[in-house]
CSV table of C-alpha atoms in Angstrom, one decimal:
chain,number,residue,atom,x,y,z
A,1,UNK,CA,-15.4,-22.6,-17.3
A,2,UNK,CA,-12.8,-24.9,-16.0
A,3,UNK,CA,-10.5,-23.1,-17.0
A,4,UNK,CA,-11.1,-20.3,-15.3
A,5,UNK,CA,-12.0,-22.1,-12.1
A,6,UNK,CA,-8.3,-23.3,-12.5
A,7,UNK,CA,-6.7,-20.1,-12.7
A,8,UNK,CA,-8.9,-18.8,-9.2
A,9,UNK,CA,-7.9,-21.8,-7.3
A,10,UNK,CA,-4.1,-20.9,-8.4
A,11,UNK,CA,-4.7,-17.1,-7.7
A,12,UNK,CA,-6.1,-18.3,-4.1
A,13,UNK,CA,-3.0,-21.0,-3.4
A,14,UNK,CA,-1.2,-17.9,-4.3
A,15,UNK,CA,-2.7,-15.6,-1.8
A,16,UNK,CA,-2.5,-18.2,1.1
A,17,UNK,CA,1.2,-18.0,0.2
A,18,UNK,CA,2.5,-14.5,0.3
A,19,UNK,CA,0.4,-14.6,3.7
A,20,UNK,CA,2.1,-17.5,5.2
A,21,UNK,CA,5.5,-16.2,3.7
A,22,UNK,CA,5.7,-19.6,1.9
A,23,UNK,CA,7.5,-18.6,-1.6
A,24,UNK,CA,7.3,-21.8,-3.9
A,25,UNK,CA,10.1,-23.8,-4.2
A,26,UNK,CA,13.0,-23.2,-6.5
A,27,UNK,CA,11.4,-26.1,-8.7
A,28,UNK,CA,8.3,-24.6,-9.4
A,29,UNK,CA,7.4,-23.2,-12.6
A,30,UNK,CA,7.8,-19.5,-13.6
A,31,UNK,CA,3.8,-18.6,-13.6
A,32,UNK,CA,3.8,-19.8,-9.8
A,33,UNK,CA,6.8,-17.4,-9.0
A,34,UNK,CA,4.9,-14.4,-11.0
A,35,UNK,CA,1.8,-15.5,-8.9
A,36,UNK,CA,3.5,-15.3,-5.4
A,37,UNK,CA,4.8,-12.0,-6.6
A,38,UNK,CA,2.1,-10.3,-7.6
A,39,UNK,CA,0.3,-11.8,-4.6
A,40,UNK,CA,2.5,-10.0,-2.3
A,41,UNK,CA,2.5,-6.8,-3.8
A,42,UNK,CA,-1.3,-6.9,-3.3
A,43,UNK,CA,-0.6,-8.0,0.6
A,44,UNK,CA,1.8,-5.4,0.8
A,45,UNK,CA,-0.5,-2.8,-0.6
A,46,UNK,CA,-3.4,-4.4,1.9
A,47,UNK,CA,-1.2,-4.1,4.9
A,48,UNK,CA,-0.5,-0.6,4.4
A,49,UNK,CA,-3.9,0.6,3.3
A,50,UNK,CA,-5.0,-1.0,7.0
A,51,UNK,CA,-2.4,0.7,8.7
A,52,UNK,CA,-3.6,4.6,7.2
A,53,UNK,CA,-7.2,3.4,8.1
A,54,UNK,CA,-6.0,2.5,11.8
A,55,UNK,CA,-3.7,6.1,11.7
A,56,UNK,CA,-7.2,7.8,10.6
A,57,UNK,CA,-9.3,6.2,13.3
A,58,UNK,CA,-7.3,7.0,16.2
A,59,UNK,CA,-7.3,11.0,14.7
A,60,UNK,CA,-4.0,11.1,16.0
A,61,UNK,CA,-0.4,11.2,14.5
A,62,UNK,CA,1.5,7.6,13.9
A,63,UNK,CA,2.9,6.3,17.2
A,64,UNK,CA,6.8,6.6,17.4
A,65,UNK,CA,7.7,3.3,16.1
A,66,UNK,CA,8.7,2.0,13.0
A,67,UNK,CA,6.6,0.3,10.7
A,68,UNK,CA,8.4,-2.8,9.9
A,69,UNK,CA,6.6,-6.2,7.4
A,70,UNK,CA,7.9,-8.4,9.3
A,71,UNK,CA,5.1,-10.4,11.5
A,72,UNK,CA,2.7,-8.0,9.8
A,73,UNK,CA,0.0,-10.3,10.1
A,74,UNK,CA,-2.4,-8.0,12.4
A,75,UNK,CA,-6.2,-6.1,11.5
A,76,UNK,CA,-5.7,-8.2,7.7
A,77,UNK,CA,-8.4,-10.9,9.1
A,78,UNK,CA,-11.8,-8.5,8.2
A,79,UNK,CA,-10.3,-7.5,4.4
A,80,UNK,CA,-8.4,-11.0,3.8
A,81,UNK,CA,-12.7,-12.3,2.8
A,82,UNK,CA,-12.8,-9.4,0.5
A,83,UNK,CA,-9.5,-10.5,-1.4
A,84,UNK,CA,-10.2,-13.9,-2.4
A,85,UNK,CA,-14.0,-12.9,-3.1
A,86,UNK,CA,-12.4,-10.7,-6.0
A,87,UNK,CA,-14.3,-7.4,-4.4
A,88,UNK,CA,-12.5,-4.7,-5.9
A,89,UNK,CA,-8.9,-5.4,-5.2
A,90,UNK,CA,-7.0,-2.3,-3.7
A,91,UNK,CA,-10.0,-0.3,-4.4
A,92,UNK,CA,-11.9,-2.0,-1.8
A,93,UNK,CA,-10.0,-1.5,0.7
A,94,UNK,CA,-10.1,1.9,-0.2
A,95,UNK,CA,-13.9,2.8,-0.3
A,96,UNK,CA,-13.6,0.8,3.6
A,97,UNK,CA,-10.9,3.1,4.6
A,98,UNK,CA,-13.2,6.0,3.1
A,99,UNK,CA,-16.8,4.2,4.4
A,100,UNK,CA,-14.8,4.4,7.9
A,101,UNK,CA,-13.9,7.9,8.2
A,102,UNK,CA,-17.5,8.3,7.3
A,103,UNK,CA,-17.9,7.6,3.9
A,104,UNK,CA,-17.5,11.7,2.6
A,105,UNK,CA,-14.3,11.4,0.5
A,106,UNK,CA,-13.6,14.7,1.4
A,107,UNK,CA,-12.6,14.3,4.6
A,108,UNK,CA,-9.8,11.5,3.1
A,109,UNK,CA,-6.5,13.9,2.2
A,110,UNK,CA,-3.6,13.3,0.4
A,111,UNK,CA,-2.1,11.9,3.3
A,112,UNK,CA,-4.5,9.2,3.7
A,113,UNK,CA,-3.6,7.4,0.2
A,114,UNK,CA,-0.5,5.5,-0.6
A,115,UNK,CA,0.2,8.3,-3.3
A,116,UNK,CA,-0.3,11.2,-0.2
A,117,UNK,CA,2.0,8.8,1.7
A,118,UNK,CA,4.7,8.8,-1.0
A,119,UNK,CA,4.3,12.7,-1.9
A,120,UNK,CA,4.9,13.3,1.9
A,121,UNK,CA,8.4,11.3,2.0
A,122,UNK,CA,11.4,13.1,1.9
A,123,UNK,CA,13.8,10.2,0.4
A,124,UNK,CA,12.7,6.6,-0.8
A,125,UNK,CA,16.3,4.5,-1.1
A,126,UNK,CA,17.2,0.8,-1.4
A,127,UNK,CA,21.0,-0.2,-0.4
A,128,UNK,CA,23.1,-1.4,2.2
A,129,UNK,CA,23.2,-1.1,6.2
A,130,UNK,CA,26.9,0.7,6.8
A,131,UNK,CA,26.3,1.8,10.4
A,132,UNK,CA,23.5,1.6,13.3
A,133,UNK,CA,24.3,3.6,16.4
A,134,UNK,CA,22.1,4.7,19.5
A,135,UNK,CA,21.4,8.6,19.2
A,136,UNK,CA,21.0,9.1,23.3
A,137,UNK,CA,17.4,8.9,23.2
A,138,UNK,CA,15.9,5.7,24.6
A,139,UNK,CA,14.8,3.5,21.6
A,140,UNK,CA,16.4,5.6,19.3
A,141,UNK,CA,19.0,4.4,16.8
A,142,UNK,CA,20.4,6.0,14.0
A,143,UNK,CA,21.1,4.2,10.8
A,144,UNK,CA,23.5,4.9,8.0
A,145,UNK,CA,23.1,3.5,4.7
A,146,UNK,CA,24.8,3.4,0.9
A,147,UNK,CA,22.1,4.4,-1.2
A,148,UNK,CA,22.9,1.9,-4.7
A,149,UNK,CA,19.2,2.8,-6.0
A,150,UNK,CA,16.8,5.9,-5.2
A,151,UNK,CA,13.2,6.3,-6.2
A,152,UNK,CA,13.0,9.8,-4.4
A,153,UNK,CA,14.7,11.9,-4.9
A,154,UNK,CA,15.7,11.4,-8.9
A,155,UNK,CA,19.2,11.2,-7.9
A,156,UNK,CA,20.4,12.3,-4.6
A,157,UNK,CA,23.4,11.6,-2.2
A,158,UNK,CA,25.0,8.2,-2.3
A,159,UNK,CA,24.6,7.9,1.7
A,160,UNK,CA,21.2,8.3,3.4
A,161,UNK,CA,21.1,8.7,7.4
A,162,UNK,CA,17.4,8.3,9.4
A,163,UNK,CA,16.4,8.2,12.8
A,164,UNK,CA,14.3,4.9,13.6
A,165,UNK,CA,13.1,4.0,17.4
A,166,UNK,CA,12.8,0.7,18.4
A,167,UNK,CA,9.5,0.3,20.9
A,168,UNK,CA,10.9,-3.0,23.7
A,169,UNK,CA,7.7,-2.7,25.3
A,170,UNK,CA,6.3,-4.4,21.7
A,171,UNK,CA,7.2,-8.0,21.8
A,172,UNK,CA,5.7,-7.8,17.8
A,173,UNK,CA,8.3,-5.2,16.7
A,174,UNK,CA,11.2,-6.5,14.7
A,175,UNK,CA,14.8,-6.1,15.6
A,176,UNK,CA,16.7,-2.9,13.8
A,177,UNK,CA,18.9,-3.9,10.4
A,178,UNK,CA,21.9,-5.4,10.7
A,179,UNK,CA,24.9,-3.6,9.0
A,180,UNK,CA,24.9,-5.3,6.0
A,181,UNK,CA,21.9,-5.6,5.7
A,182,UNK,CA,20.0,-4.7,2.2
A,183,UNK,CA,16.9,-2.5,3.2
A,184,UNK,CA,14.3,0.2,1.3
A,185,UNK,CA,13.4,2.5,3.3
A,186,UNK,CA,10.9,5.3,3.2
A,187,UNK,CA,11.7,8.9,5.0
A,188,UNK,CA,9.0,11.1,6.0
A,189,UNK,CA,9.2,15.0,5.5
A,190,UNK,CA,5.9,14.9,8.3
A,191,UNK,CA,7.6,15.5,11.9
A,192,UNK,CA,7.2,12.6,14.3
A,193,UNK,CA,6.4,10.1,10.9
A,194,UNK,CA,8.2,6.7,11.7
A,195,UNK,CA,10.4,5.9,8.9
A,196,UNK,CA,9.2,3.0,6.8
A,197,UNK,CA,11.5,0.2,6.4
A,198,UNK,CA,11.9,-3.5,4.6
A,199,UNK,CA,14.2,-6.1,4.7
A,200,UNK,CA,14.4,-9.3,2.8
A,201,UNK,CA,14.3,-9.9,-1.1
A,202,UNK,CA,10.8,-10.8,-1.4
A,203,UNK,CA,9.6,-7.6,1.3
A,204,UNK,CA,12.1,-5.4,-0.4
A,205,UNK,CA,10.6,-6.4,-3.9
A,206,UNK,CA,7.1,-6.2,-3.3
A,207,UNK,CA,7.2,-2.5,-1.3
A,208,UNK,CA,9.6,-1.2,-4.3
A,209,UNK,CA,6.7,-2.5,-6.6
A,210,UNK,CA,3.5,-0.2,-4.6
A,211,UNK,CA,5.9,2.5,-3.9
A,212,UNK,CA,7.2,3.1,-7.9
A,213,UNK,CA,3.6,3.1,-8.8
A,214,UNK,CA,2.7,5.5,-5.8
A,215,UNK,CA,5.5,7.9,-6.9
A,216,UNK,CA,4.2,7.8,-10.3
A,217,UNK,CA,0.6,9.2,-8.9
A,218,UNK,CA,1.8,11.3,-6.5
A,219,UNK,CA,4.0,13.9,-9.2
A,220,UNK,CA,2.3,17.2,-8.6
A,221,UNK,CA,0.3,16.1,-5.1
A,222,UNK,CA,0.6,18.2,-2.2
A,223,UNK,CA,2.2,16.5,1.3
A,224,UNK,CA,-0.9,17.2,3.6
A,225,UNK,CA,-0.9,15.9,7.4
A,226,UNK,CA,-3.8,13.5,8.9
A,227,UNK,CA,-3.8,16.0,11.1
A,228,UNK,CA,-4.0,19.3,9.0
């Protein structure tokens, strides 16, 4: 019994963590590194279930700004209970998102899971920031990259270009990359579908970790539109 009041109070200590962006100290043991980890994947996955129920809700395509984990700390306050509870892990979030759009799964398509999210994107690539230059179009920038690793697809061009727009009415969205700067990004094939882009080991780490799974699920899904 103790002991496995032990292990919840590290699994919680964990949790409060990845939220706060607190990775443990170089000292701490290898268990507590494996628990921050795993804890931000779940974040992670949290985070970007909330943001396909908000995209549902509004019944309207994904504003033109990038999606970016940085200060990602908004609408996490009403599932955050749920998490340390135990309720369900990622599949809670799920039957909300579905209970939401009024609780007849068929109304939730493809696009509306992290494995319709995946099946819709046209390139999923981690490397290095060679270039980031303004297209013409206010907020717009366009970013060059060296592709050293590609999820999707197998493969694929050793230099990845995307167009990402940068919203300065926002005071919460984060800068663009730095050249230089190591990034995965996520490219829509959906028009008007803000690319999806992390920075930083830990960010970078935990969004490679939902994403392979995703791309794993999604092998034979259709790409279907919220809006379709």
């Amino acid at each position: 019994m103790s002991g496995n009041g032990q292990g919840a109070g590290e699994a919680d200590e964990a949790l409060s963590a990845a939220l706060a962006d607190a990775p443990p100290q170089a000292s701490a043991g290898d268990e507590a590194h494996r628990a921050y980890a795993a804890a931000r994947a779940d974040v992670d996955l949290l985070r970007t279930q909330v943001r396909l129920i908000g995209d549902a809700l509004a019944a309207r395509p994904a504003p033109p700004a990038e999606r970016r984990p940085r200060g990602r700390r908004t609408a996490l306050a009403w599932c955050l209970a749920a998490v340390v509870a135990g309720v369900a892990g990622i599949g809670g979030v799920v039957l909300a998102r579905d209970a939401a759009l009024g609780g007849d799964s068929a109304v939730g398509d493809a696009k509306r899971t992290l494995e319709g999210v995946v099946a819709c994107a046209s390139d999923i690539a981690e490397g290095t920031v060679r270039e980031v230059t303004p297209t013409g179009e206010p907020g717009d920038l366009r970013v060059v990259m060296d592709v050293d690793r590609r999820l999707k697809p197998a493969g694929g061009a050793p230099r990845l270009a995307f167009t990402i727009h940068i919203d300065d009415d926002h005071d919460d969205v984060a800068p663009p990359p730095e050249p230089g700067s190591r990034v995965l990004v996520m490219v829509s094939v959906l028009p008007g579908e803000p690319v999806d882009l992390y920075e930083g080991a830990a960010d970078i780490a935990s969004a490679r970790a939902w994403m392979e799974k995703a791309l794993a699920a999604s092998r034979g899904l259709p790409c279907e539109s919220d809006t379709a």
